[in-house]
PDB file of C-alpha atoms in Angstrom:
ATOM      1  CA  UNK A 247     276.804  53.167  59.570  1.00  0.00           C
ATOM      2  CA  UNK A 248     277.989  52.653  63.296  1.00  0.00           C
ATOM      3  CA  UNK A 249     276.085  49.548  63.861  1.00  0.00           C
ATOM      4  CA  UNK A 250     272.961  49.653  65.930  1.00  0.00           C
ATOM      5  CA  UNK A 251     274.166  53.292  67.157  1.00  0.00           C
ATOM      6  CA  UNK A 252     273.892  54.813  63.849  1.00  0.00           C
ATOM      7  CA  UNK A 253     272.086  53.883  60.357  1.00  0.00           C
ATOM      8  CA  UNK A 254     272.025  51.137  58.980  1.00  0.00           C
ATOM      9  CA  UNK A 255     270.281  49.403  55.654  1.00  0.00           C
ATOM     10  CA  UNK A 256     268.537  45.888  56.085  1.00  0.00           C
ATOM     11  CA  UNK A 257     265.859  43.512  54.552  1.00  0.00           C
ATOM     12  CA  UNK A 258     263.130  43.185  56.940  1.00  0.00           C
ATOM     13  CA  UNK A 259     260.006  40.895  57.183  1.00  0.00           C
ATOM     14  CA  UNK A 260     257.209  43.371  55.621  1.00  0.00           C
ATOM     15  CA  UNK A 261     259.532  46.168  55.085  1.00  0.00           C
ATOM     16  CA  UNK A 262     260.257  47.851  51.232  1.00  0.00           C
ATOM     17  CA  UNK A 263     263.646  46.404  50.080  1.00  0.00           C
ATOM     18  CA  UNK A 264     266.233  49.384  50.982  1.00  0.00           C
ATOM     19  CA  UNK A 265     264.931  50.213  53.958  1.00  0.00           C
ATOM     20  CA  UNK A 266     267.159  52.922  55.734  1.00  0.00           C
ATOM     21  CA  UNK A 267     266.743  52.391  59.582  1.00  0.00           C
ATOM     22  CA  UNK A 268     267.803  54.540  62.301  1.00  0.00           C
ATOM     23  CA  UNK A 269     266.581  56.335  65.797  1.00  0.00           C
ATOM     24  CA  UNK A 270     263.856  58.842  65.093  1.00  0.00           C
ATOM     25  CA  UNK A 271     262.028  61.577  66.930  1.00  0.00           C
ATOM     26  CA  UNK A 272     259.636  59.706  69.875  1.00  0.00           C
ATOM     27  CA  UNK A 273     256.000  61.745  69.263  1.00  0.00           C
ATOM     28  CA  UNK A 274     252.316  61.897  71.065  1.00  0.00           C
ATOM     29  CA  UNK A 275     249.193  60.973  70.202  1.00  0.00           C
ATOM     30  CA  UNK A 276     249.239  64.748  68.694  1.00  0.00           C
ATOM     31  CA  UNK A 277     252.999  63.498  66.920  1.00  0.00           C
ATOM     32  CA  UNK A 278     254.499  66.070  68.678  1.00  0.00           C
ATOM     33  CA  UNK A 279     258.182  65.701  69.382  1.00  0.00           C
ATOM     34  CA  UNK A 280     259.042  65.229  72.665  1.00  0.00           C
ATOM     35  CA  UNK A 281     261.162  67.432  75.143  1.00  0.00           C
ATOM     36  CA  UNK A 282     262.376  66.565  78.247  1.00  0.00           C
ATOM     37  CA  UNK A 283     264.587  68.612  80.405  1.00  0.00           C
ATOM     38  CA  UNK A 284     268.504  67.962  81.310  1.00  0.00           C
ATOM     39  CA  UNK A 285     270.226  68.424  84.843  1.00  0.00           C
ATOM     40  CA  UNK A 286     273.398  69.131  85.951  1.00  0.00           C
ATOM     41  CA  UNK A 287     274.662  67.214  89.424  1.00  0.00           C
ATOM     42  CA  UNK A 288     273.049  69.872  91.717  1.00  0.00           C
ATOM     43  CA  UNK A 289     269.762  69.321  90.190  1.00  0.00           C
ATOM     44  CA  UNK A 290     269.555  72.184  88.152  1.00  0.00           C
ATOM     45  CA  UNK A 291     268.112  72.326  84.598  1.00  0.00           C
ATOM     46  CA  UNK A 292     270.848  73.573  82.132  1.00  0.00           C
ATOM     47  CA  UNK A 293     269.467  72.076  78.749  1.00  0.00           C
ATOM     48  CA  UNK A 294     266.613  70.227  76.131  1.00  0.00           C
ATOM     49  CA  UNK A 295     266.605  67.301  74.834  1.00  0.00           C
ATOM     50  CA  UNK A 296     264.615  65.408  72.746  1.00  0.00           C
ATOM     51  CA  UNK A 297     263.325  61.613  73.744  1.00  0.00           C
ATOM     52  CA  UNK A 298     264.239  59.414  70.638  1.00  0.00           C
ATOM     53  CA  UNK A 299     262.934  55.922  69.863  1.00  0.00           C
ATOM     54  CA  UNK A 300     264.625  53.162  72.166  1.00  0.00           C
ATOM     55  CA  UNK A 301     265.283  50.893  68.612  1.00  0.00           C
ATOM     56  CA  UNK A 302     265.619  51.885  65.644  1.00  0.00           C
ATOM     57  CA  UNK A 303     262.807  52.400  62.457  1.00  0.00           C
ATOM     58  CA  UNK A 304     262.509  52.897  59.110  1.00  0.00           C
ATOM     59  CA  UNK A 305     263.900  56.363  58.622  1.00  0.00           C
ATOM     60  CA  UNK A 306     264.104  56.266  54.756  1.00  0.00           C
ATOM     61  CA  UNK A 307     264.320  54.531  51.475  1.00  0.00           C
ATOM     62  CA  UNK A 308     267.031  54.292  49.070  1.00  0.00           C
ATOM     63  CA  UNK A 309     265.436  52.522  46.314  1.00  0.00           C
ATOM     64  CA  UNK A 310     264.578  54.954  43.626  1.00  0.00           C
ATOM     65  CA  UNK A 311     261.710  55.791  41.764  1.00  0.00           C
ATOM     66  CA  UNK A 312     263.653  55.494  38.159  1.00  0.00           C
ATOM     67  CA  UNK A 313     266.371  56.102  36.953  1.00  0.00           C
ATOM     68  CA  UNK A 314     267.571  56.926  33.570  1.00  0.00           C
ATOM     69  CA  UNK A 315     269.465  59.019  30.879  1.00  0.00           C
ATOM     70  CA  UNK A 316     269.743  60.951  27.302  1.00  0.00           C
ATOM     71  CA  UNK A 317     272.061  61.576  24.934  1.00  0.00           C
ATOM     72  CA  UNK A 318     272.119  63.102  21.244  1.00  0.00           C
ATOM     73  CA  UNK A 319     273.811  64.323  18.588  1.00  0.00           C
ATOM     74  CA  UNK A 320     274.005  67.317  16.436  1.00  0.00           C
ATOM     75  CA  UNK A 321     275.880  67.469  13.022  1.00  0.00           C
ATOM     76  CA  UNK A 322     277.161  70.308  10.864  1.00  0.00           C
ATOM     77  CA  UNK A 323     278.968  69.104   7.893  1.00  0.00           C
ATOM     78  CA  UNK A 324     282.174  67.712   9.197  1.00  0.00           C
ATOM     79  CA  UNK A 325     281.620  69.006  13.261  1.00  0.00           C
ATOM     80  CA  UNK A 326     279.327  66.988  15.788  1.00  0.00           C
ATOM     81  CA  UNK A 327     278.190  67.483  18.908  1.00  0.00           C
ATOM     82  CA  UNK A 328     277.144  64.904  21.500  1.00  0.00           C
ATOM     83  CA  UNK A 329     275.825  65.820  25.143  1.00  0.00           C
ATOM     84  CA  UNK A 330     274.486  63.118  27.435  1.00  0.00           C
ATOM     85  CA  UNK A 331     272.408  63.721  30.914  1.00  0.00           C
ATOM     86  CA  UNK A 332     271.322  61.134  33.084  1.00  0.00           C
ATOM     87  CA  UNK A 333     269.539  61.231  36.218  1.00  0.00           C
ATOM     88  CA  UNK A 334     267.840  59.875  39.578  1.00  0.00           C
ATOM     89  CA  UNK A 335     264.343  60.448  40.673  1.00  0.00           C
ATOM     90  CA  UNK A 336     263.882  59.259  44.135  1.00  0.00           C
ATOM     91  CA  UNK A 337     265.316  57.541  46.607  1.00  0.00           C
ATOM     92  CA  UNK A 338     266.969  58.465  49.990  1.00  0.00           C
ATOM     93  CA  UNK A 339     269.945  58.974  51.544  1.00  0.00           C
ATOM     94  CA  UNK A 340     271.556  59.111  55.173  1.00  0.00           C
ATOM     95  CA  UNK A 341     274.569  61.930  55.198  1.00  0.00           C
ATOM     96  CA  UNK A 342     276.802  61.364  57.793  1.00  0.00           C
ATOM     97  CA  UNK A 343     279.102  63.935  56.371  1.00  0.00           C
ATOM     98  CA  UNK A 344     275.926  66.680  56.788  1.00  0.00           C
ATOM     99  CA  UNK A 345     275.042  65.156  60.831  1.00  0.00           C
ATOM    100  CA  UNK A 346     278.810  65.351  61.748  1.00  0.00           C
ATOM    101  CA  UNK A 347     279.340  68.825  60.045  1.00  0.00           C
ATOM    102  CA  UNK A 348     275.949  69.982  61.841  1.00  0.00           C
ATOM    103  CA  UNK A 349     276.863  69.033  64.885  1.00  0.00           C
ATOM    104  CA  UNK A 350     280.658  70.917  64.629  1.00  0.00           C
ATOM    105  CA  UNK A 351     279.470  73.969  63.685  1.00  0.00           C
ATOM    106  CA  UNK A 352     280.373  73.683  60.011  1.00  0.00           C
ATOM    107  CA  UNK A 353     277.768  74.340  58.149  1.00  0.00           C
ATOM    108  CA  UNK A 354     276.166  77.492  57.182  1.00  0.00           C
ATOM    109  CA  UNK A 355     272.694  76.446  59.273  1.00  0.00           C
ATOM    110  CA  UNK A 356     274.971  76.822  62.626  1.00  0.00           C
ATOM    111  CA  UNK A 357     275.732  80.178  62.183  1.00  0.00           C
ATOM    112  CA  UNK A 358     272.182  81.921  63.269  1.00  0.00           C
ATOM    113  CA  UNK A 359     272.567  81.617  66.997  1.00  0.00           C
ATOM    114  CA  UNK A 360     276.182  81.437  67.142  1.00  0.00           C
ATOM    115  CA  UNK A 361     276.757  85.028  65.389  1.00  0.00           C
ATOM    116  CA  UNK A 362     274.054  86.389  67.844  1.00  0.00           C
ATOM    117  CA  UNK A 363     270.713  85.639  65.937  1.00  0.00           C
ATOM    118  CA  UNK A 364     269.104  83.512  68.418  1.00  0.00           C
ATOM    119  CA  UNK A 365     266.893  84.174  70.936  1.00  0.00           C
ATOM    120  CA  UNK A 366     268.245  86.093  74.580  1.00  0.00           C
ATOM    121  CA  UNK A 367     270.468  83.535  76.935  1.00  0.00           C
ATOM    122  CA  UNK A 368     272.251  83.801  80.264  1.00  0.00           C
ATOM    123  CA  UNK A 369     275.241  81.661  80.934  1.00  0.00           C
ATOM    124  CA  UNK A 370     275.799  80.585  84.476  1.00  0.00           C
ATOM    125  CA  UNK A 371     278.146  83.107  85.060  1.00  0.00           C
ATOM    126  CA  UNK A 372     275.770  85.963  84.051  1.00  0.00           C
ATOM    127  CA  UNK A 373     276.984  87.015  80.539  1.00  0.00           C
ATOM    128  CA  UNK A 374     274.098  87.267  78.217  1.00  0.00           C
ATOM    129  CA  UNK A 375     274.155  87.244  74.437  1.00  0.00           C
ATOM    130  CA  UNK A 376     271.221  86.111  71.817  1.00  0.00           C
ATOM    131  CA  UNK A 377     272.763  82.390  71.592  1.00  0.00           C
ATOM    132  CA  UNK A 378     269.285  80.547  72.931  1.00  0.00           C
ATOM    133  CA  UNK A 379     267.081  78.652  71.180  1.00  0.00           C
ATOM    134  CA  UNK A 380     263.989  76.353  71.721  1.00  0.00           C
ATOM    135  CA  UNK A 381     263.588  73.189  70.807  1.00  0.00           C
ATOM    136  CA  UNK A 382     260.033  72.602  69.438  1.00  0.00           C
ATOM    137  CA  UNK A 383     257.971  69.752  70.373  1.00  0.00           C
ATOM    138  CA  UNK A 384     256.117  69.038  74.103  1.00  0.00           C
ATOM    139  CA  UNK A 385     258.292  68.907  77.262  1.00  0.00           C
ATOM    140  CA  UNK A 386     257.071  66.069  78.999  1.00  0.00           C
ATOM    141  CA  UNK A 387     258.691  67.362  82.297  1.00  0.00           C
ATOM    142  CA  UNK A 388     257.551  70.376  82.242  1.00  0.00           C
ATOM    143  CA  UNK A 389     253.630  68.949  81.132  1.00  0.00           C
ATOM    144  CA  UNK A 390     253.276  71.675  78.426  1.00  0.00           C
ATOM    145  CA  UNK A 391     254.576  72.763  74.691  1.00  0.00           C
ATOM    146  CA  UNK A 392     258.487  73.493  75.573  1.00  0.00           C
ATOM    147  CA  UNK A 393     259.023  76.952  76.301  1.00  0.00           C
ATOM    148  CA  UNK A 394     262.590  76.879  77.557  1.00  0.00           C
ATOM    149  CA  UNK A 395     265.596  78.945  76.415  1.00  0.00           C
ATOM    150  CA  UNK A 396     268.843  76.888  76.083  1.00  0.00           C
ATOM    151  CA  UNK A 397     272.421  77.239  74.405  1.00  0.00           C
ATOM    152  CA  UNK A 398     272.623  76.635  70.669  1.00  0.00           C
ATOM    153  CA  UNK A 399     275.038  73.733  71.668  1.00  0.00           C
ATOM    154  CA  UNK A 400     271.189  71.265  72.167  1.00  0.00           C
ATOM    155  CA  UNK A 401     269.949  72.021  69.167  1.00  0.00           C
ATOM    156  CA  UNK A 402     273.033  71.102  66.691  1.00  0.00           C
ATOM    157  CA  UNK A 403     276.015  69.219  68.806  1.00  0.00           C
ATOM    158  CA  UNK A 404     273.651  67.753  70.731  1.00  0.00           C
ATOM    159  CA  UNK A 405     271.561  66.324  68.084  1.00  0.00           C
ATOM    160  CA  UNK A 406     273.767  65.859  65.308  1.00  0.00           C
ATOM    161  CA  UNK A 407     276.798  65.330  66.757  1.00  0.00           C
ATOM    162  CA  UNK A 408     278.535  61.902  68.655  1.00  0.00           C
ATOM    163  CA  UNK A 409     277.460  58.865  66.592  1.00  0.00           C
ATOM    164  CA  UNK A 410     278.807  56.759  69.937  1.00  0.00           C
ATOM    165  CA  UNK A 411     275.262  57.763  71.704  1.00  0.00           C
ATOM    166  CA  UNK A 412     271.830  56.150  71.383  1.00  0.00           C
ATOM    167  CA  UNK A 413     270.308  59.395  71.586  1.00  0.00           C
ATOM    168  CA  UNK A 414     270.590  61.131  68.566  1.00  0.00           C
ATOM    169  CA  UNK A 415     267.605  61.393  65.427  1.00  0.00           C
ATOM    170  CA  UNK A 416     269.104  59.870  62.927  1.00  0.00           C
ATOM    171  CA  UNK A 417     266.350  61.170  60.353  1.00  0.00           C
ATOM    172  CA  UNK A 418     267.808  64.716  60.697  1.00  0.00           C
ATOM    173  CA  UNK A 419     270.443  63.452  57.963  1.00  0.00           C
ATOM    174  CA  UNK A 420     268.136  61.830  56.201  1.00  0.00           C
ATOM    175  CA  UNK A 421     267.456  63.424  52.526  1.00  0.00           C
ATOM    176  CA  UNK A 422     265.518  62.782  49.112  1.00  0.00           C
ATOM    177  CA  UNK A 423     268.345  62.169  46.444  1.00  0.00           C
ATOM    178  CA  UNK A 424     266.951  63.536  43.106  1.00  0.00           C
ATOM    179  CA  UNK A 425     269.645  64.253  40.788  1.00  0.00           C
ATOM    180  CA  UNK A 426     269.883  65.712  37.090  1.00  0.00           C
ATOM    181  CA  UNK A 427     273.772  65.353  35.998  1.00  0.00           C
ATOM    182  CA  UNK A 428     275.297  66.669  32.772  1.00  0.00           C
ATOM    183  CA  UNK A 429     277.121  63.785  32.398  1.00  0.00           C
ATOM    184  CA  UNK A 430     279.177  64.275  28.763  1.00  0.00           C
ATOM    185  CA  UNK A 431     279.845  66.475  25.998  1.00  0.00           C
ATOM    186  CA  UNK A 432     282.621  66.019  23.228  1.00  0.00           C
ATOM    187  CA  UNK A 433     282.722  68.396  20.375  1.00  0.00           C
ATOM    188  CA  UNK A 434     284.078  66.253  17.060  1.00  0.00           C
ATOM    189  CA  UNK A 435     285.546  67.389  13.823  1.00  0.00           C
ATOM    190  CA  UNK A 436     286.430  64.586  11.303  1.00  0.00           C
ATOM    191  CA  UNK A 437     289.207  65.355   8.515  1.00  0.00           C
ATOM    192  CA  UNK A 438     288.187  65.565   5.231  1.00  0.00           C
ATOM    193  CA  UNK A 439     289.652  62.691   2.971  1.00  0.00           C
ATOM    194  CA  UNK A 440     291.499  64.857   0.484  1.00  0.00           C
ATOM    195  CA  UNK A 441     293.406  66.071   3.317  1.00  0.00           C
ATOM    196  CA  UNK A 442     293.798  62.261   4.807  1.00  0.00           C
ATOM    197  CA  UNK A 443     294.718  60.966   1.202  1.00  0.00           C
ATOM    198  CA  UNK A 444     298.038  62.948   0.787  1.00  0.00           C
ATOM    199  CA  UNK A 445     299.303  60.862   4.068  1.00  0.00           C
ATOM    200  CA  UNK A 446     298.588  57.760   2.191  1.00  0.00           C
ATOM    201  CA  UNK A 447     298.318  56.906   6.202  1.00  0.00           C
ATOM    202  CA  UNK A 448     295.499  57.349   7.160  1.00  0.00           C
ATOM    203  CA  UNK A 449     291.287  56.157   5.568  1.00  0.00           C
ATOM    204  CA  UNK A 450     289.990  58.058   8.595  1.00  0.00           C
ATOM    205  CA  UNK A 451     290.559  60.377  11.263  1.00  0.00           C
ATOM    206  CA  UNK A 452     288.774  62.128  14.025  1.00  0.00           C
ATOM    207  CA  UNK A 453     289.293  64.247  17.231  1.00  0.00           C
ATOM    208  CA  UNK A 454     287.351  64.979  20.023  1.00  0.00           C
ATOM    209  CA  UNK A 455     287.212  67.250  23.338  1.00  0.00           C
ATOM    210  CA  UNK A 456     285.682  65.888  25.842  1.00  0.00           C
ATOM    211  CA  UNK A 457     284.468  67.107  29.092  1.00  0.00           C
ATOM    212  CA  UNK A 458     282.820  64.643  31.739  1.00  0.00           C
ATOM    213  CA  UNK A 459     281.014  64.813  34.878  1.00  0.00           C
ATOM    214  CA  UNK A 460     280.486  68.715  34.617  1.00  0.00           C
ATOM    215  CA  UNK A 461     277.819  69.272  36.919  1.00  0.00           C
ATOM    216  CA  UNK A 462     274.525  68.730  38.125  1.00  0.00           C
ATOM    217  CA  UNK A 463     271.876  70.837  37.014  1.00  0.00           C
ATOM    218  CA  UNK A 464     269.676  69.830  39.611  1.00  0.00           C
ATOM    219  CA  UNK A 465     270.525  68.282  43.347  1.00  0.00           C
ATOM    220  CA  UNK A 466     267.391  68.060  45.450  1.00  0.00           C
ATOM    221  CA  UNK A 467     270.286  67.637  48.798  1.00  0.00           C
ATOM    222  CA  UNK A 468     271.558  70.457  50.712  1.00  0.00           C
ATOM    223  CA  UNK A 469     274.695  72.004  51.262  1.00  0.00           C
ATOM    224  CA  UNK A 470     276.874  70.615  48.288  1.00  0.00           C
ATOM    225  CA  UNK A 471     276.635  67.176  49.492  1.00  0.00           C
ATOM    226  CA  UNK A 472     277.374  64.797  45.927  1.00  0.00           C
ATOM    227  CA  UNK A 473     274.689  62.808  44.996  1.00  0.00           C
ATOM    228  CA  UNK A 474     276.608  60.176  43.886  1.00  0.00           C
ATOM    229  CA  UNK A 475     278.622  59.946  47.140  1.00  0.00           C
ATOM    230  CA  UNK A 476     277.803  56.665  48.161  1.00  0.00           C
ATOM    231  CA  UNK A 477     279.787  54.326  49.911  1.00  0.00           C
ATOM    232  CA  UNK A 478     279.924  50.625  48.291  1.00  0.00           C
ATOM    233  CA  UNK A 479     278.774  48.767  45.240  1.00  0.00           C
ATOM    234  CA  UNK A 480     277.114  46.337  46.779  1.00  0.00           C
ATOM    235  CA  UNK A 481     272.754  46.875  48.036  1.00  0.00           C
ATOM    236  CA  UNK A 482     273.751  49.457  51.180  1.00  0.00           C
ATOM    237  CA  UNK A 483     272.798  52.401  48.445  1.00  0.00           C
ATOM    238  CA  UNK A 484     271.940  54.459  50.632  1.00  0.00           C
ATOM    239  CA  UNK A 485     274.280  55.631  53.166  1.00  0.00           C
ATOM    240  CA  UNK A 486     276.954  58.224  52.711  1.00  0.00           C
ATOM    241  CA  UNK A 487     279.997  59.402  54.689  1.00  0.00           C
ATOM    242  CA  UNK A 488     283.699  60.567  53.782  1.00  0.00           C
ATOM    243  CA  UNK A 489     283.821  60.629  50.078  1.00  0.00           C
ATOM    244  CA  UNK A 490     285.696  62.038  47.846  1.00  0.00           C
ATOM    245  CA  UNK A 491     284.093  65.021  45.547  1.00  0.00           C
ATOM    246  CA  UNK A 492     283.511  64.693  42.423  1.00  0.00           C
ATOM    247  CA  UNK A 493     286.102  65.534  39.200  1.00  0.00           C
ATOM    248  CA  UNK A 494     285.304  67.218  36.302  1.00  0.00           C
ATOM    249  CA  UNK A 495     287.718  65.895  33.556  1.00  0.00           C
ATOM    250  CA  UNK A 496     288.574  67.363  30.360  1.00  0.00           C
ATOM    251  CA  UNK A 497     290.878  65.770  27.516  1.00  0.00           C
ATOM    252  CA  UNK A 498     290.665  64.902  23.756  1.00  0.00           C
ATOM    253  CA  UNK A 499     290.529  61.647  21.797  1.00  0.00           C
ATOM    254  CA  UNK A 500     291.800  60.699  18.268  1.00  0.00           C
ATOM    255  CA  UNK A 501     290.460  57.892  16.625  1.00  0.00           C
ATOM    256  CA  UNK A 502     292.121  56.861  13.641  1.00  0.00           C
ATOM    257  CA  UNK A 503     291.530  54.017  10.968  1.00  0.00           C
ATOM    258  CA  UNK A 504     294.265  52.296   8.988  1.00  0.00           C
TER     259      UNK A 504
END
């Protein structure tokens, strides 16, 4: 996704096969993430941010662990019942639709600081309101754990947000895709033969309701984001951005023999 600014999925010499690669936090020796401070034209410090690998790395892997399904089917004289559930055990995505609605202010996670839950801030023209955060990890300008207060803006827009820029983690969007779907159920009643004989049509006859894709009864991603939203057929598995949600559909069959 966005070339070598973004993520992107590639075989590698020594690498798994679907290797998600991307920029990542830069660490210590400790792996502490590191801080370093961000100045305005004057000089002064007005923000955080973190340092972030100069190429990218593996960030994730798409390949999953297994995959697989069940169906069955229950009778009772002339009714039957069939459910199927498949599912995904492992495997990673990168969610460009979670990094771009982090760093807009979408998202339910945004709202802490922004409504006034963060820690005390001054802006530079002396208002104050409990919009500040810290970004954890080591500033290395400051030679010491980061301790500094700044907007809300560093911690979401600017590491989420603007795929044009080198400097943004990647592996913040970067999720285990474990999935349990209730794929299908139809519900079948097949016509008794006396009743079929009097058409002098018909040697069989049967109709179904069927409901498919109803829901997932487990999602190991956050915020809503479809597990099966991934873009392409082809081996780039596991990247996601801009698709459509899933549809439940509902209808009934008739299957007839002559």
């Amino acid at each position: 996704v966005f070339g070598t600014l973004g993520a992107v999925m590639k075989v590698a010499p020594g690498q798994k096969y679907g290797a998600i690669y991307g920029t990542d936090f830069l660490r210590d020796a400790q792996g502490r993430k590191q801080v370093k401070n961000l100045k305005d034209g004057a000089g002064n410090i007005v923000g955080t941010e973190y340092l972030i690998t100069n190429e990218q790395v593996v960030i994730g892997n798409a390949a999953p662990k297994f995959t697989g399904g069940f169906g069955n089917t229950l009778k009772y004289k002339r009714f039957s019942l069939y459910g199927l559930i498949d599912f995904k055990v492992g495997g990673d995505i990168y969610s460009v639709d979670h990094a771009t609605a982090m760093g807009n202010g979408i998202l339910p996670e945004t709202l802490l600081e922004r409504n006034g839950g963060g820690l005390p801030y001054t802006y530079p023209d002396g208002t104050k309101a409990n919009h500040g955060v810290i970004l954890e990890g080591y500033n290395v300008d400051d030679n010491k754990p980061n301790d500094r207060v700044v907007n809300y803006m560093y911690k979401y827009a600017n590491q989420y947000a603007g795929w044009s820029h080198f400097n943004r983690p990647r592996s913040l969007s970067v999720f285990e895709n474990t999935w349990v779907k209730f794929r299908e159920v139809a519900l079948t009643y097949d016509v008794p033969e006396s009743i079929l004989a009097k058409s002098k049509i018909f040697h069989g006859l049967s109709i179904s309701a069927v409901g498919r894709n109803l829901g997932y009864l487990y999602s190991s991603l956050p915020d809503h984001l479809n597990p099966e939203a991934i873009n392409g057929t082809g081996n780039a598995q596991g990247l996601q951005w801009s698709a459509f949600p899933s549809f439940r559909s509902f209808g009934f069959t008739l299957r007839a023999k002559f």
